[in-house]
C-alpha positions as a printed Julia matrix, in Angstrom:
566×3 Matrix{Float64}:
  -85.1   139.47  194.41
  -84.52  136.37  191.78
  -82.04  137.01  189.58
  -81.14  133.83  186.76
  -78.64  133.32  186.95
  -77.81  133.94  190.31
  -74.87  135.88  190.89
  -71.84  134.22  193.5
  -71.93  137.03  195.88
  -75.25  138.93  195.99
  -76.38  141.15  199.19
  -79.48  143.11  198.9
  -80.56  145.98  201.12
  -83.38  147.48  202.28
  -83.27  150.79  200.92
  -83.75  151.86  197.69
  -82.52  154.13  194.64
  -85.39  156.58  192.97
  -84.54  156.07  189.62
  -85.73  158.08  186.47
  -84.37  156.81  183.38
  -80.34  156.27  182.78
  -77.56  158.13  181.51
  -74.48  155.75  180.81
  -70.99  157.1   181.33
  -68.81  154.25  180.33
  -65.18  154.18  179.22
  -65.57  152.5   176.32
  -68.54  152.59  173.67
  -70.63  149.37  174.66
  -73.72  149.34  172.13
  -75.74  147.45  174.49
  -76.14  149.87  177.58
  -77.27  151.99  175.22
  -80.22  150.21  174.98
  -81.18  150.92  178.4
  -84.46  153.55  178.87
  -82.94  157.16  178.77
  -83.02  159.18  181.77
  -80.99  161.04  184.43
  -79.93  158.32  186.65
  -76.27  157.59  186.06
  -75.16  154.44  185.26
  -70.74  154.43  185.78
  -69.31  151.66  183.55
  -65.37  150.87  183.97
  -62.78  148.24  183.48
  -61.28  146.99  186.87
  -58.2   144.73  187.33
  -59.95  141.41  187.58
  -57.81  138.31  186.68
  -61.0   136.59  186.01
  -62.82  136.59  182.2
  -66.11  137.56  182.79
  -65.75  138.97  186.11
  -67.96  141.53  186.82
  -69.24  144.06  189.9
  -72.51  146.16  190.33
  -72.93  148.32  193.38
  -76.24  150.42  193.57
  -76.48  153.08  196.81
  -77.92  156.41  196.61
  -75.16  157.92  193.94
  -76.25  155.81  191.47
  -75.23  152.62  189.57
  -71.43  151.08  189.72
  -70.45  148.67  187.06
  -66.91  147.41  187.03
  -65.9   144.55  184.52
  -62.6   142.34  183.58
  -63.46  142.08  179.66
  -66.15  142.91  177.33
  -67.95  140.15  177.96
  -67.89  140.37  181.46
  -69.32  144.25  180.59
  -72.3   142.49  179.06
  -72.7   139.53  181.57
  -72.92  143.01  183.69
  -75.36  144.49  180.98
  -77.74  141.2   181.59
  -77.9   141.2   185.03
  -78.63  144.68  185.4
  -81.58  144.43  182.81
  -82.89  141.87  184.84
  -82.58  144.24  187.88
  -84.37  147.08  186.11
  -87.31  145.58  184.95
  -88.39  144.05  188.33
  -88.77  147.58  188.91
  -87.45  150.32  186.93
  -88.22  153.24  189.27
  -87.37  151.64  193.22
  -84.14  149.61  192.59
  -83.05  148.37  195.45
  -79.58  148.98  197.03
  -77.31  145.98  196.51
  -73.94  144.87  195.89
  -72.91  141.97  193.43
  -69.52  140.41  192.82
  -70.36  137.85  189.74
  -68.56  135.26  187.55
  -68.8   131.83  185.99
  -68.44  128.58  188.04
  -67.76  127.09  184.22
  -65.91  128.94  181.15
  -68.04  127.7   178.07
  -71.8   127.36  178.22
  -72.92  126.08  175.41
  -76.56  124.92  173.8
  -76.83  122.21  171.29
  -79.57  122.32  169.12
  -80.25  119.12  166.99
  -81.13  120.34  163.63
  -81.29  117.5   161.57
  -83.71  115.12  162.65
  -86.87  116.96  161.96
  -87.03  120.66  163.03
  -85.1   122.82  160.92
  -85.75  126.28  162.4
  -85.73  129.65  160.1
  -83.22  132.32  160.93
  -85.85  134.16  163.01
  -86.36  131.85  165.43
  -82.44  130.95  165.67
  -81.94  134.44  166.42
  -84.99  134.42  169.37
  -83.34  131.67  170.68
  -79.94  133.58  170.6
  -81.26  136.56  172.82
  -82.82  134.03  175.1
  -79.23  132.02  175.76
  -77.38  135.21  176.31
  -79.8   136.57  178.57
  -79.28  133.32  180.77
  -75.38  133.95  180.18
  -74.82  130.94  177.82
  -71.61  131.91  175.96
  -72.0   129.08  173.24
  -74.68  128.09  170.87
  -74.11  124.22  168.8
  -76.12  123.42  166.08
  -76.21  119.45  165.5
  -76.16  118.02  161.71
  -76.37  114.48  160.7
  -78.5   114.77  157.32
  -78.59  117.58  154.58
  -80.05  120.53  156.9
  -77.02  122.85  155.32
  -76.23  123.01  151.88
  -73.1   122.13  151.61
  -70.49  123.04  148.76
  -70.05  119.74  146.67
  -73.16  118.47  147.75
  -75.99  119.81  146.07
  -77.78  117.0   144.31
  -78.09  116.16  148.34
  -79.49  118.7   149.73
  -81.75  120.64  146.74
  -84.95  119.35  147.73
  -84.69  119.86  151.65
  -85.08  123.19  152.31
  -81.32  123.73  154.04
  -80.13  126.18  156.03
  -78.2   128.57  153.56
  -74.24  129.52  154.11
  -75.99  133.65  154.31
  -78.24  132.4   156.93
  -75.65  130.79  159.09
  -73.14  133.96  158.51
  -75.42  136.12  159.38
  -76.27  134.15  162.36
  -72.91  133.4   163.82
  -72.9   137.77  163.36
  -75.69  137.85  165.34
  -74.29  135.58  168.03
  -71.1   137.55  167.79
  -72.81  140.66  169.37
  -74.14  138.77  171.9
  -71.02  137.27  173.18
  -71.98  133.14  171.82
  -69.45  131.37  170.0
  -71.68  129.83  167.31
  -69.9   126.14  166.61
  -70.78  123.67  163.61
  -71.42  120.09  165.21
  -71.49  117.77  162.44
  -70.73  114.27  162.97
  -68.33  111.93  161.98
  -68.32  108.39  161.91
  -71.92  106.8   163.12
  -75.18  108.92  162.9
  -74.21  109.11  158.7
  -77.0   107.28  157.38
  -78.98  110.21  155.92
  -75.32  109.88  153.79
  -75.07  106.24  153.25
  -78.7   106.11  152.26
  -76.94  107.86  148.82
  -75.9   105.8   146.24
  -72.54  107.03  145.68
  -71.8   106.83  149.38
  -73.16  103.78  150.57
  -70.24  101.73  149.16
  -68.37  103.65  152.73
  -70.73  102.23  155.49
  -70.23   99.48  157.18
  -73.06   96.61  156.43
  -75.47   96.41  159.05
  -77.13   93.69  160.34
  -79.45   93.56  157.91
  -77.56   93.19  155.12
  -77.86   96.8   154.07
  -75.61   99.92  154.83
  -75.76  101.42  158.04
  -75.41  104.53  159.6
  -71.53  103.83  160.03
  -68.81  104.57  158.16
  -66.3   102.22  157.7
  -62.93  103.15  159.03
  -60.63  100.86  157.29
  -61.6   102.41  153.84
  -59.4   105.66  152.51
  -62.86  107.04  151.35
  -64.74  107.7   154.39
  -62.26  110.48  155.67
  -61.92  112.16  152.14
  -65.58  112.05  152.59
  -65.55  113.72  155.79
  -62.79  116.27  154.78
  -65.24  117.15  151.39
  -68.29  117.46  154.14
  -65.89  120.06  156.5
  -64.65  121.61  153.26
  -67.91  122.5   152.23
  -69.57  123.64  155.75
  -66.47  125.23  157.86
  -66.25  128.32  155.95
  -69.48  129.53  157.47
  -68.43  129.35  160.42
  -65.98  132.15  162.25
  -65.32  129.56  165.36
  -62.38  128.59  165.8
  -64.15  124.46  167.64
  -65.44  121.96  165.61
  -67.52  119.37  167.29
  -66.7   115.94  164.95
  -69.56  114.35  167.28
  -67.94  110.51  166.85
  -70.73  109.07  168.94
  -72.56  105.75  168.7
  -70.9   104.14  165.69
  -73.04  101.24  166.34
  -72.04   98.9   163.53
  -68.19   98.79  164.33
  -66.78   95.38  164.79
  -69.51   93.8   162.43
  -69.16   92.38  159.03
  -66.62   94.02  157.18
  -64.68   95.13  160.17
  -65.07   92.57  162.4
  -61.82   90.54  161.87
  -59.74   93.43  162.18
  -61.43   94.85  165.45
  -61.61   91.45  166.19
  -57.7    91.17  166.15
  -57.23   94.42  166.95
  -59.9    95.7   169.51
  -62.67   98.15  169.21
  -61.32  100.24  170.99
  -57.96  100.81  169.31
  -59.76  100.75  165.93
  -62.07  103.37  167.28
  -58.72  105.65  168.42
  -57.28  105.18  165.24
  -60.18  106.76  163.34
  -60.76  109.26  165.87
  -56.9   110.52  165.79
  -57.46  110.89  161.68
  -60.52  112.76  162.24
  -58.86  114.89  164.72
  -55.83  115.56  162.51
  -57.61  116.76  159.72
  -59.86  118.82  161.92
  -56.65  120.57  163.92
  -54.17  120.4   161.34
  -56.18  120.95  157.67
  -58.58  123.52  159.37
  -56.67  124.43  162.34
  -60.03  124.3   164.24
  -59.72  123.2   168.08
  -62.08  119.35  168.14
  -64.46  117.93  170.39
  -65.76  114.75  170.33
  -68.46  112.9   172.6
  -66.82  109.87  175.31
  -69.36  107.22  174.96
  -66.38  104.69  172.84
  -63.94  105.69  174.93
  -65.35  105.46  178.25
  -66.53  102.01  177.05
  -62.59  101.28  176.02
  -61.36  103.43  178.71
  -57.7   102.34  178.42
  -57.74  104.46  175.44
  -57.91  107.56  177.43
  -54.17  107.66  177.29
  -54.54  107.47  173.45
  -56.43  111.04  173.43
  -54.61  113.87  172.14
  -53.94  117.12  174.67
  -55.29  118.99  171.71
  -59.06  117.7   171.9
  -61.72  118.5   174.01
  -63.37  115.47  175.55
  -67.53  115.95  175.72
  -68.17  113.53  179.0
  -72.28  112.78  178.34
  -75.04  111.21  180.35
  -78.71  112.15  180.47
  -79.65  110.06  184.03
  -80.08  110.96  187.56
  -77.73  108.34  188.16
  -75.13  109.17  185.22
  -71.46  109.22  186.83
  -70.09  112.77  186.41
  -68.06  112.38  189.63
  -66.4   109.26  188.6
  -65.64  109.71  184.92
  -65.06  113.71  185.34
  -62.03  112.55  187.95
  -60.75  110.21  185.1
  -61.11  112.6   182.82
  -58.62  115.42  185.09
  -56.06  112.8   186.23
  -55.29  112.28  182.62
  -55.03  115.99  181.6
  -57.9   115.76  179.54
  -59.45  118.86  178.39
  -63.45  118.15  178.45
  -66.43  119.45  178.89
  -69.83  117.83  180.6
  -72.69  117.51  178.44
  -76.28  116.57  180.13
  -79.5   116.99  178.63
  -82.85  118.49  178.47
  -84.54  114.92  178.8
  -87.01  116.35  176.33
  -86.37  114.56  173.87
  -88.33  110.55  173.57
  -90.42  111.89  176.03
  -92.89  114.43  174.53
  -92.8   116.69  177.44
  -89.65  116.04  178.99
  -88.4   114.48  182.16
  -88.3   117.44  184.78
  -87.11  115.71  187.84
  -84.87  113.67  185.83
  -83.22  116.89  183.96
  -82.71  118.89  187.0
  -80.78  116.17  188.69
  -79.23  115.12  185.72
  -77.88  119.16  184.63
  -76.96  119.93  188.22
  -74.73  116.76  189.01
  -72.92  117.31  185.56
  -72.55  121.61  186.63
  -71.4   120.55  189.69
  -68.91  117.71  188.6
  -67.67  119.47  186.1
  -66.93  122.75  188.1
  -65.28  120.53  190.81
  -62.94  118.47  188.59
  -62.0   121.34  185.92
  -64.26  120.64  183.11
  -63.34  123.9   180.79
  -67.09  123.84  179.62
  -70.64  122.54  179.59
  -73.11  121.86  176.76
  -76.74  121.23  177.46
  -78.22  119.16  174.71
  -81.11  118.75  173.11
  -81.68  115.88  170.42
  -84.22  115.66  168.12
  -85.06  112.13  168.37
  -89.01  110.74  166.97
  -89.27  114.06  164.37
  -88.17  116.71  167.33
  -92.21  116.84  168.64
  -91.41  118.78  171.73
  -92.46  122.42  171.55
  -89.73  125.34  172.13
  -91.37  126.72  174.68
  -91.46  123.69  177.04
  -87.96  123.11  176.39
  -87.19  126.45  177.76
  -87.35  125.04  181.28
  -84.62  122.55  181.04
  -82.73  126.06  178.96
  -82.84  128.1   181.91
  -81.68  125.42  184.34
  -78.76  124.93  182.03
  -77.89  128.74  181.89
  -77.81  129.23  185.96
  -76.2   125.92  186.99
  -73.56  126.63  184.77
  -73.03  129.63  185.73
  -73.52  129.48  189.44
  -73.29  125.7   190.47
  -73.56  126.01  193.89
  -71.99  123.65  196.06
  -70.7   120.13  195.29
  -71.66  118.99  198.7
  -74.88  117.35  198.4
  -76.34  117.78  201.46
  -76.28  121.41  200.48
  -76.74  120.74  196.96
  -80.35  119.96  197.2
  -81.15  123.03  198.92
  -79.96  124.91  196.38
  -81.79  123.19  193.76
  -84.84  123.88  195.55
  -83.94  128.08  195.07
  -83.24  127.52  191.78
  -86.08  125.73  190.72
  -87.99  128.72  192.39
  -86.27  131.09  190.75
  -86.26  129.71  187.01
  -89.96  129.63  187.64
  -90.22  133.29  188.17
  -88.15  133.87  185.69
  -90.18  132.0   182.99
  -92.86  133.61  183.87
  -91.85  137.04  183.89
  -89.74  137.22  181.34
  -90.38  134.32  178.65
  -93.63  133.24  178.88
  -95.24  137.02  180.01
  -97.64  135.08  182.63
 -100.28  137.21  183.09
 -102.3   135.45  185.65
 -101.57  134.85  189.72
 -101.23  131.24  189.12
  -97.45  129.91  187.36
  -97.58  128.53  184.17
  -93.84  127.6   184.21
  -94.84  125.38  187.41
  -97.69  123.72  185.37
  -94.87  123.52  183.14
  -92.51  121.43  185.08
  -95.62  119.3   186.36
  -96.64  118.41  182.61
  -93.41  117.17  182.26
  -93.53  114.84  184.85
  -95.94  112.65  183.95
  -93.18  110.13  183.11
  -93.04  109.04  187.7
  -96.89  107.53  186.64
  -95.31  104.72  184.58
  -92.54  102.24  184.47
  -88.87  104.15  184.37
  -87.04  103.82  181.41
  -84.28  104.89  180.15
  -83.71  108.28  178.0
  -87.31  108.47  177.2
  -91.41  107.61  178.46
  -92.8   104.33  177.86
  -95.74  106.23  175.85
  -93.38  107.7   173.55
  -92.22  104.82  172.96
  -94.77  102.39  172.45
  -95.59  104.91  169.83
  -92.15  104.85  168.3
  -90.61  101.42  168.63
  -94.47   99.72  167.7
  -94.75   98.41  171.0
  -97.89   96.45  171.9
  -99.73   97.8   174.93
 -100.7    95.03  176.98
 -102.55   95.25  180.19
  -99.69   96.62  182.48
  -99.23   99.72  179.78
 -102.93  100.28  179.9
 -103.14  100.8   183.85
 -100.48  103.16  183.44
 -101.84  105.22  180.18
 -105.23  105.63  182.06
 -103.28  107.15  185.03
 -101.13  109.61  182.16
 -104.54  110.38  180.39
 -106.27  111.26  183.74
 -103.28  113.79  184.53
 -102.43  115.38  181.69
 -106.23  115.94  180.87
 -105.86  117.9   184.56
 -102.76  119.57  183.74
 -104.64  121.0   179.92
 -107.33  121.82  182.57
 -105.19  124.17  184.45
 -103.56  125.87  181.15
 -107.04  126.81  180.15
 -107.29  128.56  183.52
 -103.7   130.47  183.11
 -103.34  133.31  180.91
  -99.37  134.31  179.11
  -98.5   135.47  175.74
 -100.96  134.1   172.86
  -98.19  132.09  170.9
  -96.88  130.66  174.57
 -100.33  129.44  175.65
 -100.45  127.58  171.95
  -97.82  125.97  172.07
  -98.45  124.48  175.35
 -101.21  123.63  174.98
 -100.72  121.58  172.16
  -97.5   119.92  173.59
 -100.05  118.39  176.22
 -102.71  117.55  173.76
  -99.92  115.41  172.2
  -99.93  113.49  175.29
 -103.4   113.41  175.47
 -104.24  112.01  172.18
 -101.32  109.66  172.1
 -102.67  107.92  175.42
 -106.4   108.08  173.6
 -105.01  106.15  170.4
 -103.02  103.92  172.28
 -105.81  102.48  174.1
 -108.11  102.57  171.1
 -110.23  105.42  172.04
 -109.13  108.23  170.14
 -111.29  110.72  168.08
 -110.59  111.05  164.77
 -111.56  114.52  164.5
 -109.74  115.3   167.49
 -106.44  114.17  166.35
 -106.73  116.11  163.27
 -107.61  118.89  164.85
 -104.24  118.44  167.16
 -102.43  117.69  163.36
 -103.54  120.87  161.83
 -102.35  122.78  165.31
  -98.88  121.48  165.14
  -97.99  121.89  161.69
  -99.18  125.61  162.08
  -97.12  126.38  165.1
  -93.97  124.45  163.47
  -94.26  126.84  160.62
  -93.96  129.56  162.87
  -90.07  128.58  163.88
  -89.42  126.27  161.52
  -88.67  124.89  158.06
  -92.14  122.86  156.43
  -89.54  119.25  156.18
  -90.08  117.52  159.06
  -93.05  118.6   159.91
  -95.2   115.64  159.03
  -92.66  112.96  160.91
  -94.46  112.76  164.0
  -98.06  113.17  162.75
  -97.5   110.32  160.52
  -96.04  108.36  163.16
  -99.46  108.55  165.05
 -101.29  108.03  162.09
  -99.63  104.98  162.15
 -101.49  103.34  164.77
 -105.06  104.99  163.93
């Protein structure tokens, strides 16, 4: 039996309980197990003595069912795994015995949100059921540009179709029941230039290299943290968490112009601490909300680590095979730091993912961060190039997230890659049973993985495919390109052979479908053979499955982009 995620301890047996529906006698009133198919077969729910959060048992022998938990989440970690037992077979359950908690404490999801998909409640809320099902505990939604309509800000954000402060109240309630922590990410510092585009605002940034301002804020100037306290004034009270992500990543632009005498005399990487101690300040002591911030300045600078305050929670990040968890996660404990690891889908820049790339990538961050102490993990997926990956292609990467975190397995990696073997295999059953509803003998979550892999046929680059980004950065394709776009055409034309010979849910089989005709037609315009009917045809098919998840802004970002070079 494949469960996702695995438990620590499981031990099936070879007999088997004849079940007929379930009666739940639990000592306290848990909504959920209520939700379970009515019947006669007892299901005995009861708090135990665990030390552990989360901690949960299940023992199933001929009496009937045996749930013991340490918490109420650890009763609905319980409540997950046991739905997953069920409806492998509802009626023969076999005899087992699991002892089951998380390698990691937090398991969070970040969803970029602000750099072309905006998705409607709805689909925030499928995506909610899906992350607690695979035990996530944390859900991150990622804003850089006016996706929320903040209070003070409305001239901003009136024309963009924002996500409303009811929507994201009566999302975080919806997470609430489902045991996710729903945390605002908005950044801080660089990533700002949907805000220093505005007139008002501009006089803040930092000049770029162009002469114009950039996406940085200037540090030195009073302005830019009232600016950032007005933004937290105006989005925090949606939120019930008690962590703020201030993001603080890539400020690109520091040291140049405006602020390059003082870094100059003072050092990046003190200026950089200076700011990021203000920002935390007014995060922790205005808002009394616990911060996080990503490394990336810091591990460039990283005699600042000392600088840190205990108070913050460091977000180590690196979306490579060959990122260093071990090294920087070790840094990270033998200064006290609290910090979580953050990998990535690898979906993002690459149209439909990196698949090798992510598994390494989430697994050596799991296991790092389990090893060295990292009090969480948060799987991320940007939105970079108008966010053209479909959801359901990005749920492989999701489920990898949800069981390495929770079961990492070993940080031995002779054993290591053994285990990522079994979970591959099981994440692949599990996508097809239970999220795409595969309905034929052949997997479509392996054709999955395989369509994201085209990336091996063509030269290795970092955090993204060389197709997506001749598309992206204008890049010429000379002959060398060409060799390798034939090869990508020829395979992903035999991967969209093999969908049309699979058979899952309608709305699954859509989207990817289209995901690999975006591959398809890219390579075709690139090398100047493209039909123009066809890529209309593809145009019309993504903006109607966008509109099913998401807000219409954005939607036209990555058309246009092909358009581009038609």
């Amino acid at each position: 039996m494949f469960l996702v995620p695995r438990p620590q301890k499981l031990n099936v047996k070879d007999e088997f309980l004849k079940a007929d529906g379930f009666k739940i006698s639990c000592d306290k009133d848990f909504p959920f197990f209520a939700s379970l198919k009515k019947g006669n077969t007892v299901i005995d729910v009861k708090k135990a003595d665990y030390d552990t959060p989360e901690r949960y048992e299940i023992e199933i022998d001929e009496k009937g069912i045996s749930v013991k938990y340490a918490d109420d989440e650890a009763a609905y970690r319980a409540y997950t795994t046991l739905k997953q037992i069920i409806a492998h077979d509802a009626v023969n359950i076999p005899f087992l015995e699991i002892e089951d908690e998380p390698s990691i404490k937090n398991r969070g999801y970040m969803l970029d949100i602000s750099r072309g998909k905006i998705p409607n409640l709805e689909y925030l809320k499928t995506l909610c059921d899906l992350l607690s099902d695979l035990k996530y505990n944390q859900l991150q939604l990622y804003m850089e540009s006016f996706v929320y309509e903040y209070k003070g800000f409305e001239e901003y954000w009136k024309d963009t179709q924002p996500l409303t402060e009811k929507e994201i109240k009566e999302l975080d309630a919806y997470c609430k029941e489902r045991y996710i922590n729903l945390v605002p990410l908005q950044n801080s510092f660089g990533h700002m230039g949907a805000w220093t585009a505005k007139k008002e605002i501009a006089p803040l940034a930092i000049t770029g290299k162009d002469g114009k301002p950039s996406q940085t804020l200037n540090p030195f100037l009073p302005g830019s943290l009232e600016l950032i306290d007005k933004i937290y004034e105006g989005l925090l009270p949606a939120f019930s968490s008690a962590i703020l992500n201030i993001g603080m990543d890539e400020p690109h632009e520091l040291g140049l112009n405006e602020t390059k005498e003082e870094c100059d005399k003072r050092g990046v990487g003190n200026v950089y601490t200076e700011y990021l101690n203000r920002v935390i300040d007014l995060a922790s002591e205005k808002y009394g909300m616990t911060p996080m911030f990503f490394d990336d300045i810091v591990f460039k600078h990283p005699e600042q680590l000392a600088n840190i305050p205990k108070n913050a929670i460091v977000m180590q990040w690196g979306y490579e095979t060959e990122h260093h968890y071990d090294r920087n996660c070790r840094l990270l404990s033998e200064q006290g730091l609290r910090f979580y690891v953050c990998p990535g889908t690898s979906m993002w820049g690459s149209l439909t993912g990196r698949m090798n790339n992510m598994v390494v990538n989430i697994t050596n961050a799991a296991e790092n961060g389990a090893y060295y102490g990292a009090e969480g993990f948060l799987l991320t997926e940007w939105g970079d190039d108008g966010h053209p990956q479909m959801p359901y292609t990005t749920y492989f990467p999701l489920a990898v997230g949800g069981y390495a975190s929770w079961n990492c397995g070993n940080h031995n990696n002779e054993i290591a890659y053994g285990e990522r073997r079994q979970m591959l295999y099981a994440v692949t059953e599990y996508l097809d049973k239970f999220v795409y509803g595969t309905k034929s003998e052949r997997s479509v979550a392996d054709i999955v993985y395989r369509m994201g892999n085209f990336y091996i046929m063509e030269e290795l680059m970092f955090n993204g495919t060389q197709i997506n980004q001749s598309l992206m950065r204008r890049h010429d394709v000379n002959d060398v390109r060409k060799v390798e776009m034939e090869r990508i055409l020829k395979y992903m034309l035999d991967i969209r052979a093999e969908l049309d010979r699979v058979d899952a849910k309608e709305n699954v089989m859509d989207e990817l479908k289209c995901n690999c005709d975006i591959v398809i037609v890219l390579a075709k315009v690139l090398l100047g053979r493209y039909d123009k009917d066809e890529c209309e045809k593809l145009f019309k098919e993504y903006r109607r499955l966008w509109l099913q998840k998401n807000h219409e802004a954005g939607s036209e970002l990555f058309p246009d982009l092909v358009k581009g070079w038609m």
